[in-house]
Amino acid sequence: MKLIFEQSRPGTRCSLLPPCDVPKAGLPVALRKSPPRLPELAEVDLSRHYACLAKEAHGVNDGFYPLGSCTMKYNPRINEEAAALPGFTGLHPLQPIETVQGALEVLCTAEKLLCAITGMDRMTFQPAAGAHGEFTGLLLIKAWHRSRGDSARRKIIIPDAAHGTNPASATMAGYDVVSIPSNEKGCVDLDKLREAVGADTAGLMLTNPNTVGLFDENILEITKIVHDAGGLCYYDGANLNAVMGIARPGDMGFDVVHLNLHKTFSTPHGCGGPGSGPVGCREFLAPFLPGDQAVADGDGFTLERSTASIGQVKAFYGNFLVVVRALAYILTLGREGVPEAAENAVLNANYLMALLKDGYEMAFTEGVMHEFVMTLEGLKKESGVSAMDIAKGLLDHGIHPPTMYFPLIVHEALMVEPTETESRATLDEAAQVFLHLLDQARTDPAALHAAPVTTCVGRLDEVGAARNPRLRYAFPAE
Ligand SMILES: *Cc1c(COP(=O)(O)O)cnc(C)c1O
């Protein structure tokens, strides 16, 4: 497939601009010395180019997408209908308050419902992604310690099973990261945690169920150990799918939570954005929340900003239309539907695991929630076929691979999260494909080393892509 620049034919146009009804004003010459080298294409070719790109990607509408920790659930069309309402799409963030009452009501209602789901008191919708939420939440923790004159707390404790964004966000927020090893069950080792906490502990970041899909039964003890040491507890709720409507981070003892609306709450994961990573907190942290908060005011709604706010982390109110989609989702499911979705997510993961566990070695089988992790270490020793090979083989069967080589504590890991929106028939078919690949690993490993053969590109040089990314088009020398 050609790049759009390579398809460009000078003089071709597809823009139909209305006649200009204001005086023309060019850019200052100092800013632009030559015309921008934009590709020149007819509308039909432009349209085909993007349609072609879309076909070469695998989305949740193309097939099964069990990408562990990412919750690639179906995004219901009704969410899109709500977000496309002209009353929402035509808004300007600087409109007078009395003309945006509906939008403020959306923010207030979403805040109320998500606080009910998480057990938090307040919530901001500014952060644009999960990692951005982590960063924001850690700044709340930092602001609180600082407000009490406690500047000795420089460390954030993070279990080694954590999502990679946790240590990255803690570092971005100016903290030193203390990594603690997990126990043999993949959960927090209480003795190691007790050894790690102290007068320099700002807080703990934890995912529960954790990244191997297990619910940590010691959670109340864990949050108590951190609180007794004077630290706060941060809940990475990127993936709340196993517990939403059933168990609340607030009741587990957490002080700050972020959610990924683009995972649990069925809004699209659009190529890195726009997402939404709202941060909820307990009342004592609310004064530090970023930016303006929508609040009820008599019969209507208004905006409020605390003088202790950590400041803006994103323009205005975050990705507002993503919040509209998530609210549509929650209201569609309702009080009964939210926990039912969580139960089905857990059921689907356990069902698929049961279909696979005679063939594939599971890293953990007890208490598996919404996702499970298998280890292909044995298969690799026996046949030379790695987790990567099986993942690539799945592509030839129209299935997006599970998350690979994560969490780091499991070798040759494949982490499978089917989500609740897949039917039993889809899970049965997927299990057949997984088991077929296992046979193939033993009978014809060379075929799997060569996979994928049906996609537009085969094996990519992933290290090269990460180390030497080519992010701009190299125009031929003029
Ligand atoms: C996805 C995920 C994140 C990060 O979310 P982004 O929106 O990708 O920044 C953090 N923690 C966990 C457990 C996740 O699954």
XYZ file of C-alpha atoms and ligand atoms in Angstrom:
493
model
C 0.000 0.000 0.000
C 1.320 3.417 -0.965
C 1.664 6.250 1.507
C -0.634 9.174 0.921
C 2.358 11.337 -0.065
C 3.355 8.798 -2.701
C -0.139 8.942 -4.198
C -0.061 12.703 -4.491
C -0.479 14.167 -8.002
C 0.234 17.897 -8.139
C -2.794 19.936 -9.066
C -5.364 17.346 -7.966
C -7.907 18.725 -5.513
C -10.782 17.549 -3.377
C -11.642 20.585 -1.330
C -14.837 22.485 -2.019
C -14.495 25.582 0.090
C -17.335 28.100 0.195
C -16.510 31.580 -1.099
C -14.536 33.535 1.478
C -16.708 36.138 3.208
C -14.021 37.747 5.376
C -10.897 39.666 4.329
C -8.058 37.329 3.459
C -5.120 37.336 5.834
C -2.020 35.348 4.941
C 0.351 33.858 7.483
C 3.274 36.144 8.337
C 6.089 35.363 5.907
C 8.423 34.662 8.796
C 6.257 31.711 9.803
C 6.041 30.067 6.391
C 8.761 30.317 3.788
C 7.330 27.811 1.324
C 3.853 26.324 0.796
C 3.137 23.266 2.979
C 3.887 20.026 1.149
C 0.432 18.573 1.545
C -0.553 15.523 -0.490
C -2.794 16.400 -3.444
C -5.516 13.853 -4.172
C -9.012 13.581 -5.576
C -11.739 12.947 -2.991
C -12.384 9.407 -4.239
C -8.718 8.473 -3.858
C -8.525 10.039 -0.443
C -11.614 8.141 0.631
C -10.176 4.858 -0.721
C -6.885 5.478 1.034
C -8.514 5.690 4.460
C -10.914 2.822 3.760
C -7.882 0.725 2.834
C -6.038 1.693 6.007
C -9.111 0.769 8.052
C -9.272 -2.655 6.381
C -5.680 -3.398 7.261
C -6.227 -2.804 10.963
C -8.046 -5.197 13.290
C -10.712 -3.564 15.418
C -13.322 -4.907 17.767
C -15.801 -4.782 14.877
C -13.594 -7.090 12.791
C -13.399 -10.022 15.153
C -12.463 -11.440 18.535
C -9.979 -9.180 20.327
C -8.980 -10.765 23.664
C -6.242 -8.244 24.493
C -5.697 -8.777 28.225
C -5.746 -5.706 30.460
C -7.177 -3.636 27.585
C -10.841 -4.728 27.763
C -11.656 -4.587 24.078
C -15.393 -4.894 24.605
C -17.935 -4.015 21.952
C -18.760 -0.300 21.826
C -22.565 -0.128 21.571
C -23.872 2.047 18.710
C -26.301 3.811 21.023
C -23.297 5.509 22.687
C -22.372 7.001 19.321
C -25.905 8.234 18.780
C -25.839 10.064 22.108
C -22.418 11.569 21.428
C -23.514 12.740 17.966
C -26.422 14.843 19.278
C -25.934 18.349 17.879
C -26.565 19.834 21.342
C -23.313 18.165 22.410
C -21.208 18.363 19.266
C -21.945 22.040 18.653
C -20.809 23.249 22.077
C -18.018 25.693 22.696
C -16.232 25.366 26.041
C -16.381 29.131 26.627
C -20.151 29.433 26.125
C -22.069 31.178 28.917
C -22.961 28.791 31.747
C -26.707 29.155 31.257
C -26.394 27.791 27.687
C -24.477 24.623 28.664
C -26.649 23.325 31.477
C -27.206 19.976 29.721
C -23.478 19.383 29.330
C -22.865 20.210 32.989
C -25.662 17.842 33.945
C -23.891 15.099 31.946
C -20.684 15.721 33.915
C -22.500 15.809 37.257
C -24.525 12.668 36.521
C -21.489 10.764 35.253
C -19.578 11.855 38.347
C -22.377 10.718 40.654
C -22.731 7.300 38.999
C -19.005 6.606 38.733
C -18.524 7.687 42.357
C -21.281 5.226 43.310
C -19.470 2.491 41.338
C -16.037 3.236 42.810
C -16.989 4.332 46.338
C -15.317 7.715 45.842
C -16.707 11.149 46.778
C -15.615 13.341 43.858
C -14.317 12.843 40.347
C -12.587 14.836 37.597
C -12.964 14.088 33.896
C -9.957 16.080 32.748
C -7.383 13.301 32.216
C -7.383 11.986 28.642
C -6.136 8.455 29.328
C -5.401 5.974 32.074
C -1.769 6.940 32.445
C -2.786 10.592 32.489
C -5.230 9.753 35.286
C -2.453 8.044 37.247
C -0.297 11.135 36.907
C -3.183 13.351 38.038
C -4.046 11.079 40.970
C -0.438 11.050 42.139
C -0.366 14.850 42.007
C -3.416 14.855 44.312
C -1.534 12.614 46.744
C 1.507 14.870 46.519
C -0.555 18.028 47.056
C -2.178 16.503 50.137
C 1.135 15.537 51.778
C 2.491 18.964 50.959
C -0.577 20.714 52.400
C 0.227 19.015 55.695
C 3.816 20.171 55.590
C 5.046 16.608 55.043
C 7.794 16.778 52.427
C 9.627 13.602 53.468
C 7.308 11.272 51.549
C 9.139 10.689 48.293
C 8.365 7.052 47.543
C 5.565 5.250 45.786
C 5.353 1.498 46.319
C 4.337 -0.552 43.279
C 4.139 -4.369 43.053
C 6.214 -5.940 40.280
C 3.040 -7.232 38.593
C 1.849 -3.667 37.929
C 1.043 -2.177 34.561
C 4.081 -0.389 33.132
C 2.331 2.957 33.241
C 2.323 2.889 37.084
C 6.077 3.323 37.624
C 6.231 5.676 34.639
C 3.507 7.938 36.076
C 5.068 7.891 39.543
C 8.382 8.966 38.044
C 6.676 11.699 36.016
C 5.046 12.944 39.216
C 8.503 13.272 40.762
C 8.428 10.193 42.982
C 10.955 7.419 43.513
C 9.489 4.016 42.745
C 9.878 1.117 45.168
C 9.052 -2.169 43.453
C 7.952 -5.038 45.685
C 7.891 -8.669 44.518
C 4.603 -10.554 44.286
C 4.090 -13.773 46.224
C 3.713 -17.194 44.582
C 0.004 -16.491 44.017
C 0.788 -13.358 42.007
C -0.553 -11.139 44.818
C 1.033 -8.622 47.197
C 3.526 -10.160 49.612
C 2.417 -8.663 52.942
C 5.801 -9.087 54.632
C 7.564 -7.362 51.760
C 5.006 -4.554 51.906
C 5.517 -4.147 55.681
C 9.275 -3.929 55.098
C 8.831 -1.349 52.345
C 6.556 1.180 54.090
C 7.888 3.959 56.291
C 8.031 7.682 56.942
C 9.107 8.221 53.322
C 6.075 6.399 51.833
C 3.811 8.733 49.877
C 1.564 5.917 48.744
C 0.923 2.581 47.104
C -0.377 1.974 43.581
C -2.326 -1.227 43.084
C -4.584 -2.948 40.587
C -7.158 -5.334 42.047
C -7.921 -7.718 40.418
C -4.263 -7.489 39.495
C -2.650 -7.889 36.104
C -2.691 -11.676 36.326
C -6.451 -11.517 36.792
C -6.540 -12.410 40.498
C -8.405 -10.601 43.263
C -6.102 -9.923 46.196
C -7.915 -11.258 49.249
C -5.639 -9.356 51.624
C -6.729 -6.042 50.215
C -8.058 -4.600 53.506
C -4.830 -5.534 55.271
C -2.774 -4.028 52.419
C -4.480 -0.644 52.503
C -4.293 -0.634 56.312
C -0.525 -1.228 56.288
C -0.059 1.738 53.948
C -2.429 4.019 55.892
C -0.808 3.108 59.222
C 2.509 4.233 57.736
C 0.949 7.567 56.746
C 0.715 6.838 53.012
C -2.282 6.959 50.689
C -3.633 4.188 48.470
C -4.060 4.594 44.732
C -6.278 2.175 42.811
C -5.470 1.603 39.159
C -9.003 0.994 37.947
C -8.183 1.041 34.234
C -9.860 -2.283 34.077
C -12.791 -2.403 36.473
C -14.589 -4.989 34.409
C -14.459 -7.809 36.941
C -15.823 -5.854 39.875
C -17.923 -2.920 38.669
C -21.188 -2.775 40.575
C -19.967 -5.596 42.852
C -16.918 -4.460 44.839
C -15.772 -0.868 45.296
C -12.202 0.410 45.571
C -13.451 2.898 48.206
C -14.618 0.009 50.399
C -11.265 -1.717 49.906
C -9.607 1.303 51.532
C -8.403 3.248 48.501
C -8.207 7.044 48.514
C -7.755 7.746 44.797
C -8.945 5.810 41.745
C -8.635 6.238 38.036
C -10.911 4.572 35.526
C -10.446 4.027 31.833
C -13.756 4.907 30.208
C -12.153 3.545 27.019
C -11.899 0.105 28.572
C -14.512 -0.672 31.186
C -17.137 1.802 30.031
C -17.231 0.804 26.368
C -15.891 3.940 24.703
C -13.561 3.398 21.738
C -9.808 3.014 22.115
C -9.000 5.222 19.187
C -5.377 4.744 18.150
C -4.099 6.201 21.398
C -6.899 8.673 21.848
C -9.072 10.439 22.547
C -9.701 8.455 25.675
C -10.817 9.395 29.142
C -9.178 8.510 32.428
C -11.337 10.144 35.113
C -9.886 10.305 38.615
C -12.051 9.804 41.672
C -10.975 10.666 45.187
C -12.179 10.840 48.739
C -13.494 14.118 50.099
C -10.232 15.186 51.771
C -8.464 15.176 48.396
C -11.245 16.987 46.514
C -9.827 20.513 47.079
C -6.814 19.538 44.954
C -8.782 18.309 41.900
C -7.680 19.874 38.619
C -9.558 22.612 36.773
C -13.243 23.388 37.033
C -15.705 20.957 38.552
C -19.333 20.887 37.422
C -21.598 21.120 40.475
C -25.342 21.340 41.153
C -26.469 24.889 41.912
C -30.115 25.259 42.943
C -32.186 23.962 40.035
C -29.263 24.124 37.637
C -25.528 23.552 37.391
C -22.434 25.664 37.573
C -18.645 25.398 37.590
C -16.447 25.634 40.630
C -12.687 25.774 41.122
C -10.913 25.279 44.408
C -8.035 27.588 45.285
C -5.950 24.535 46.266
C -6.423 22.940 42.807
C -3.311 21.323 41.295
C -4.218 23.275 38.143
C -5.271 22.276 34.682
C -4.076 18.853 33.383
C -6.008 19.140 30.113
C -7.962 21.858 28.362
C -11.411 22.574 29.788
C -13.332 19.425 30.846
C -11.309 16.665 29.157
C -12.703 14.622 26.286
C -16.310 15.489 26.973
C -17.927 13.396 24.228
C -16.200 10.304 25.614
C -17.960 10.975 28.917
C -21.283 11.217 27.049
C -20.645 7.755 25.552
C -19.747 6.235 28.917
C -22.814 7.758 30.549
C -25.003 6.337 27.752
C -23.437 2.945 28.457
C -24.003 3.071 32.219
C -27.590 4.280 31.848
C -28.283 1.584 29.232
C -27.074 -1.145 31.583
C -28.597 0.349 34.725
C -28.245 -0.770 38.341
C -28.734 -4.448 37.464
C -26.860 -4.439 34.175
C -23.542 -3.075 35.442
C -22.827 -5.953 37.873
C -24.288 -8.433 35.394
C -21.749 -7.288 32.783
C -18.981 -7.826 35.356
C -20.277 -11.321 36.186
C -20.389 -12.256 32.518
C -16.866 -10.922 31.986
C -15.647 -13.245 34.759
C -17.750 -16.120 33.445
C -16.420 -15.717 29.896
C -12.799 -15.661 31.049
C -13.271 -18.760 33.178
C -15.189 -20.541 30.408
C -12.461 -19.943 27.842
C -9.773 -20.865 30.359
C -11.586 -24.150 31.046
C -11.669 -24.938 27.318
C -7.929 -24.297 26.989
C -6.411 -25.536 30.194
C -5.908 -29.150 29.155
C -3.763 -27.970 26.267
C -2.187 -24.749 27.481
C -0.400 -24.327 30.790
C -2.080 -21.679 32.933
C 0.078 -19.442 35.127
C -2.685 -19.275 37.771
C -6.031 -21.071 37.891
C -7.407 -20.283 41.343
C -9.679 -17.269 41.698
C -9.291 -16.089 38.105
C -11.510 -13.084 37.413
C -11.914 -11.293 34.063
C -8.671 -12.414 32.404
C -6.247 -15.307 32.606
C -2.564 -15.714 31.866
C -1.008 -18.737 30.241
C 2.667 -19.545 30.088
C 4.066 -21.069 26.926
C 7.472 -21.698 28.446
C 6.980 -25.490 28.335
C 5.723 -25.430 24.755
C 8.687 -23.352 23.698
C 11.163 -25.801 25.242
C 9.409 -28.747 23.673
C 8.642 -27.409 20.177
C 10.512 -24.140 19.739
C 7.183 -22.367 19.271
C 6.969 -19.217 21.406
C 4.125 -17.080 22.708
C 4.972 -14.709 19.853
C 4.534 -17.499 17.270
C 1.116 -18.496 18.646
C 0.087 -14.829 18.710
C 1.125 -14.403 15.081
C -0.664 -17.636 14.148
C -3.928 -16.268 15.600
C -3.789 -13.385 13.132
C -4.171 -15.819 10.228
C -7.427 -16.967 11.823
C -8.898 -13.467 12.148
C -8.265 -13.230 15.894
C -6.347 -10.387 17.469
C -3.573 -11.811 19.671
C -3.842 -11.617 23.446
C -1.418 -9.364 25.303
C 2.053 -10.908 25.010
C 4.983 -11.105 27.404
C 3.018 -9.308 30.103
C 2.865 -9.353 33.067
C 6.630 -9.614 33.307
C 6.459 -12.068 36.212
C 5.177 -14.832 33.890
C 7.518 -16.175 31.178
C 6.251 -16.615 27.597
C 2.987 -15.086 28.775
C -0.224 -14.745 26.829
C -2.864 -12.808 28.711
C -6.407 -13.398 27.521
C -9.383 -11.168 28.305
C -12.451 -12.178 26.322
C -14.849 -9.582 27.901
C -18.549 -10.053 28.481
C -19.663 -8.922 25.050
C -18.497 -12.117 23.297
C -20.976 -14.935 22.759
C -20.400 -18.516 23.798
C -20.169 -19.430 20.090
C -17.305 -16.975 19.581
C -15.482 -18.351 22.624
C -15.955 -21.940 21.366
C -14.562 -21.015 17.947
C -11.629 -19.152 19.486
C -10.819 -22.140 21.693
C -10.733 -24.358 18.601
C -8.279 -22.010 16.925
C -6.043 -21.900 20.015
C -6.031 -25.708 20.241
C -5.426 -26.066 16.509
C -2.355 -23.837 16.832
C -1.131 -26.008 19.672
C -1.330 -29.072 17.387
C 0.419 -27.146 14.671
C 3.206 -26.202 17.090
C 3.942 -29.909 17.496
C 3.431 -31.066 13.913
C 4.570 -28.117 11.807
C 6.392 -25.514 13.923
C 7.972 -23.967 10.813
C 4.525 -22.831 9.638
C 4.005 -20.959 12.908
C 7.432 -19.361 12.779
C 6.394 -17.977 9.372
C 2.966 -16.696 10.478
C 1.181 -14.428 9.747
C 0.823 -15.040 6.030
C -2.625 -13.544 5.397
C -2.022 -10.027 6.712
C -0.723 -7.061 4.731
C 2.633 -7.253 6.506
C 4.329 -10.239 8.097
C 6.770 -10.145 10.991
C 7.856 -6.626 11.708
C 11.141 -5.484 13.156
C 9.613 -4.394 16.456
C 12.876 -3.447 18.117
C 13.846 -1.388 15.076
C 10.437 0.294 15.100
C 10.846 1.228 18.772
C 14.493 2.281 18.554
C 14.505 4.066 15.206
C 10.932 5.135 14.580
C 10.392 6.875 11.260
C 7.755 9.378 12.200
C 7.866 11.655 9.185
C 7.823 11.185 5.477
C 11.187 11.632 3.798
C 10.377 13.816 0.806
C 12.543 13.050 -2.209
C 15.214 15.727 -2.544
C 13.944 18.593 -4.670
C -4.564 0.251 30.098
C -4.067 0.316 31.451
C -3.457 1.493 31.919
C -3.157 2.695 31.039
O -4.245 3.266 30.372
P -4.009 4.180 29.089
O -5.337 4.753 28.761
O -3.471 3.271 28.022
O -3.010 5.234 29.447
C -3.050 1.511 33.232
N -3.227 0.451 34.041
C -3.803 -0.699 33.630
C -3.972 -1.839 34.578
C -4.240 -0.816 32.314
O -4.791 -1.938 31.894
